[in-house]
Coordinates of C-alpha atoms in Angstrom, one line a residue:
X213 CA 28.1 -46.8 -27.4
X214 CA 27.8 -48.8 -30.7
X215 CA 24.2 -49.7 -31.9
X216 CA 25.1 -53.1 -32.6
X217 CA 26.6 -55.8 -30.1
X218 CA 28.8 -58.8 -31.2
X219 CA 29.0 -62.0 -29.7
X220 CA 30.9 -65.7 -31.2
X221 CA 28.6 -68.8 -32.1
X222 CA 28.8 -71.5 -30.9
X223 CA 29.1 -73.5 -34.6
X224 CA 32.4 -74.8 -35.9
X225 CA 33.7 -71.6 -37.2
X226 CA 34.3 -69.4 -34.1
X227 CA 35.8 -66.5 -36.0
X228 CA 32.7 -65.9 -37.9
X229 CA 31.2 -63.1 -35.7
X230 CA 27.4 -62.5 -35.2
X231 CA 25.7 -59.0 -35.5
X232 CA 22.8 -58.0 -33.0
X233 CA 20.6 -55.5 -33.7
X234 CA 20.5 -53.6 -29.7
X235 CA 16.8 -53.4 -28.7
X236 CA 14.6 -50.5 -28.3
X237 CA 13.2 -49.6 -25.3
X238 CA 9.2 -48.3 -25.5
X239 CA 8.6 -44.8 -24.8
X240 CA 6.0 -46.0 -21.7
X241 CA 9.2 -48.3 -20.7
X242 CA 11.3 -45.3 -20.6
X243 CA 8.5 -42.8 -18.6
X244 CA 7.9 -46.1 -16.0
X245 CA 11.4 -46.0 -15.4
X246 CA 11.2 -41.9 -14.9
X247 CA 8.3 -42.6 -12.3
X248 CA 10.0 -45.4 -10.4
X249 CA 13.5 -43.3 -10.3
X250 CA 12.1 -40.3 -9.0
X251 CA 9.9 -42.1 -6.8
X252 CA 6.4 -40.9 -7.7
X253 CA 5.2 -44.7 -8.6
X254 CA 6.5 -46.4 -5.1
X255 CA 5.7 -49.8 -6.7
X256 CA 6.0 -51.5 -10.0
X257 CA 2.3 -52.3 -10.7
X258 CA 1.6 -48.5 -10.1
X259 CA 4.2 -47.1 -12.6
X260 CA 2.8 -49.8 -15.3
X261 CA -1.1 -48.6 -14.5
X262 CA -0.1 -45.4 -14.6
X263 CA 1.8 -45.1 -18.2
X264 CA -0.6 -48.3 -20.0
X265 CA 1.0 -51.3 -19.7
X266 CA 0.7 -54.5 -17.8
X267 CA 2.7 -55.1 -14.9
X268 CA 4.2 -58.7 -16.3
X269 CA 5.2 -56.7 -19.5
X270 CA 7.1 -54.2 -17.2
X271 CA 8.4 -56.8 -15.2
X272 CA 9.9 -58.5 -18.3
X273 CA 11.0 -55.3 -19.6
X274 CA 13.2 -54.2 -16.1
X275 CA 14.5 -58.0 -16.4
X276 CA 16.4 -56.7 -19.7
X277 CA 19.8 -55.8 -19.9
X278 CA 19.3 -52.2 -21.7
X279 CA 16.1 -51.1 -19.6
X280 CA 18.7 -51.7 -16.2
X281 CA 21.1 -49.8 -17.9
X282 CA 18.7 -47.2 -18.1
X283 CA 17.5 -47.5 -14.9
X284 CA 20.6 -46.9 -13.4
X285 CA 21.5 -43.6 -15.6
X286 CA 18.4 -42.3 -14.3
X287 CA 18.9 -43.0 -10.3
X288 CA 22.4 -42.0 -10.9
X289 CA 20.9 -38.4 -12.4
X290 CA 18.3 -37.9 -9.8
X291 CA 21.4 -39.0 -7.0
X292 CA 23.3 -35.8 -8.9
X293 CA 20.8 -33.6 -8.4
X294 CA 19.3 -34.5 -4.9
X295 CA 23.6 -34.2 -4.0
X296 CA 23.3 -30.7 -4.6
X297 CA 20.3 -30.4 -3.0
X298 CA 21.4 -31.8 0.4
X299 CA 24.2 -30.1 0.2
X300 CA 22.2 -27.1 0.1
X301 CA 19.8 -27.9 2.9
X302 CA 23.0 -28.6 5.2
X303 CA 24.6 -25.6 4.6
X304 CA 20.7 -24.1 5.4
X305 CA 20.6 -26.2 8.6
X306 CA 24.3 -24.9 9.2
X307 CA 22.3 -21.5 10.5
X308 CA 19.7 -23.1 11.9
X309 CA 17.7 -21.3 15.1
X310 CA 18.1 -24.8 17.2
X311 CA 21.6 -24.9 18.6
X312 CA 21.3 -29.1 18.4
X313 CA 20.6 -29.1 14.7
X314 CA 23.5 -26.4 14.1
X315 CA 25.9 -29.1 15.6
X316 CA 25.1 -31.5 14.3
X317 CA 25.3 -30.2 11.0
X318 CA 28.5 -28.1 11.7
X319 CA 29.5 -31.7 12.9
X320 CA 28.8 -33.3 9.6
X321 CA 30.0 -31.1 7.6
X322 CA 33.5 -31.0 9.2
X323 CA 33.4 -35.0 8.9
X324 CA 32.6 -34.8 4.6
X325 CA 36.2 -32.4 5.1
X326 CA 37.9 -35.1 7.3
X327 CA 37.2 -33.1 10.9
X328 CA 36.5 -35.6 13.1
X329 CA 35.8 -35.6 17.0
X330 CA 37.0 -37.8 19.1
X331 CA 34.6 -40.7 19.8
X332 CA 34.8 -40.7 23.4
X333 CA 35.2 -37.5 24.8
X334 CA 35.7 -39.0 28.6
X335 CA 38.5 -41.6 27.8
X336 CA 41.3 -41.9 29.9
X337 CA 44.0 -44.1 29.3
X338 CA 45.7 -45.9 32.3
X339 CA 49.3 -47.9 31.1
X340 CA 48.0 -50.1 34.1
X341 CA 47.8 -53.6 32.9
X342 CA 45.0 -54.2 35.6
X343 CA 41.3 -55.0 34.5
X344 CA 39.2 -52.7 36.7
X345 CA 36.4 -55.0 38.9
X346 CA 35.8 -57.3 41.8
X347 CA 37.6 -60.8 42.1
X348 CA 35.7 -63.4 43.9
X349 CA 37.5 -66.0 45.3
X350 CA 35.2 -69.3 44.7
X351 CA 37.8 -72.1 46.2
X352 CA 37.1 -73.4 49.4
X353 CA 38.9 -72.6 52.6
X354 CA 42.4 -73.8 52.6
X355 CA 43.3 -75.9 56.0
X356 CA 47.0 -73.9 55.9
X357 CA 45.5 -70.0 56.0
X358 CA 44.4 -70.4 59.1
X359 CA 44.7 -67.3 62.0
X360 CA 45.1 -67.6 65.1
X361 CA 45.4 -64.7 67.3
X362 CA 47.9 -64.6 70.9
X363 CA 48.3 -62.2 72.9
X364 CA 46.7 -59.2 70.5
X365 CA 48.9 -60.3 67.5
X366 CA 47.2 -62.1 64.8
X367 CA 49.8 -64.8 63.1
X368 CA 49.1 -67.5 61.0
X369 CA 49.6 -71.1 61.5
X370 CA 51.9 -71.8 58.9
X371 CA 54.1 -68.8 59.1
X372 CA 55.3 -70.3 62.1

């Protein structure tokens, strides 16, 4: 990265090109940031009582362009190094003396290599294009369906 930034005026010459000096961040700036990323300041107002400066000044100071830059580098480091951690402690758990968490690890670790199980052990598929349930029938009684029964046999009136 370059330690100066350029940017265009707005005046009538926009080719003339003007040179920024890029800011410094404090050293107390840089160790809040350090305490927020690794999480031993939970809150913003602890991490500025804790390295000396006011909490507005901190505030402003995470509001700037090259303090969120930092920021980020430094939750991106500690995300490198907790990644190996966890990958540790899975591997660990991989062994573990409760058969539940052994599956559930072996389980995850299969699904990181692209293993998956199926969802739904218990599916079946029917090529039935029937929906499975009761069908009430909420019409009234039609004057037409009506049975009469002679002799023993059971007709209906219209079938006649």
């Amino acid at each position: 990265m370059t330690s100066t930034s350029t940017a265009i005026s707005a005046d009538s010459n926009p080719q003339r090109e003007i040179k920024r000096r890029k800011r410094r961040i404090s050293p107390k700036i840089v160790q809040a940031v350090e305490l927020l990323a690794k999480g031993e300041c939970r809150t913003q107002k602890l991490a500025a009582q804790r390295v000396g400066v006011s909490e507005e000044w901190l505030c402003t100071m995470l509001g700037r362009e090259e303090t969120r830059v930092l920021l980020e580098q430094t939750c991106r480091k500690y995300l490198r190094t907790g990644k190996v951690r966890a990958t540790a402690r899975l591997v660990e758990l991989l062994d573990s003396p409760s058969q539940r968490t052994a599956l559930e690890a072996s389980k995850h670790v299969l699904g990181i290599e692209g293993i998956t199980p199926p969802r739904d052990p218990f599916q079946v598929n029917v090529g039935l294009d029937v929906s499975v349930g009761y069908v009430i029938d909420l019409s009234g009684p039609d004057p037409r369906d009506t049975v009469r029964t002679i002799d023993g046999v059971s007709t209906r009136e219209g079938d006649r």
